[in-house]
Amino acid sequence: MPGLAAAQEPTLVPEVSQREINIQYGFTGAELLLFGALVAPGSSSGKQTDIVVVLKGPVQPIIVREKQQIAGIWVNAESTEFRSAPGYFAVASSRPIADIVDDKTAAIYELGLDYLQLSPAGSIDPEEQRRFTAGLVDLKSRGGLYGESGNSVTISESVLYQARIQIPSSVPVGTYTAETFLIQDARVLAAAVREVEIRKFGFEGFLAWMAEDMSFIYGLAAVTISLLFGWAAGNFFRRD
């Protein structure tokens, strides 16, 4: 029966432990728990069921510069601009991505650092684009903003799943998407999205609001404070 067949299709019921993460003074990072249930999982029919979670955001233009050593000095050489690159990108999966899907499927859904899709601002040689993309991924990874972890999603009784993703203290503010994919036999059978908002709170939030919405006053205040500190320091050393 068509209705019965449709009812047996696996579906996802995802959730996140925090819909909002507030950054304030002394923030050292956070741990985000992504969990949920598989409704009518295919594992009951003997098929391997996998879960992949992708947490990313916010996207913004970014310029990647390549360093070159000239006469013993490191200087900026070539550069390229990407129209939209996530400030944070993390992938967690129940098994290594290579064991779950093929390269084509991984590229379509951006399931892994090797499959991150970045759009250059202008025309660029494909090989050069791959080089700059790899450079950006390496830079963000060393800063803790990009990461990939296989075997980090646990599935209990073929029904419940959970993944823990670390949020570093340097994470950018904005709206993040937590995408969960249910995969069987290298095919994505279901997907669901939840949003997470990361924002600055308290005095840090006030400064961020000033810098974005009242940039002239913020800049004037910053210059004034710098001049006051300089004047105070000058007076202090003259007394000595």
Coordinates of C-alpha atoms in Angstrom, one line a residue, residues 11 19 21 82 87 112 117 120 137 161 165 173 185 194-195 221 226 236:
T11 CA 12.6 10.6 9.1
R19 CA 19.1 27.7 20.7
I21 CA 24.8 31.0 23.0
F82 CA 35.5 34.3 -1.8
G87 CA 33.1 31.7 9.8
G112 CA 33.3 17.3 5.2
Q117 CA 31.9 24.8 -1.5
P120 CA 35.3 33.0 -5.8
V137 CA 40.6 25.5 5.6
Y161 CA 21.4 9.8 18.2
I165 CA 30.4 19.8 19.0
V173 CA 28.6 35.9 16.2
D185 CA 23.4 2.8 1.5
R194 CA 17.7 23.8 13.3
E195 CA 19.1 27.3 13.9
A221 CA 35.0 57.3 21.3
S226 CA 43.3 56.4 23.0
F236 CA 52.9 59.8 34.5

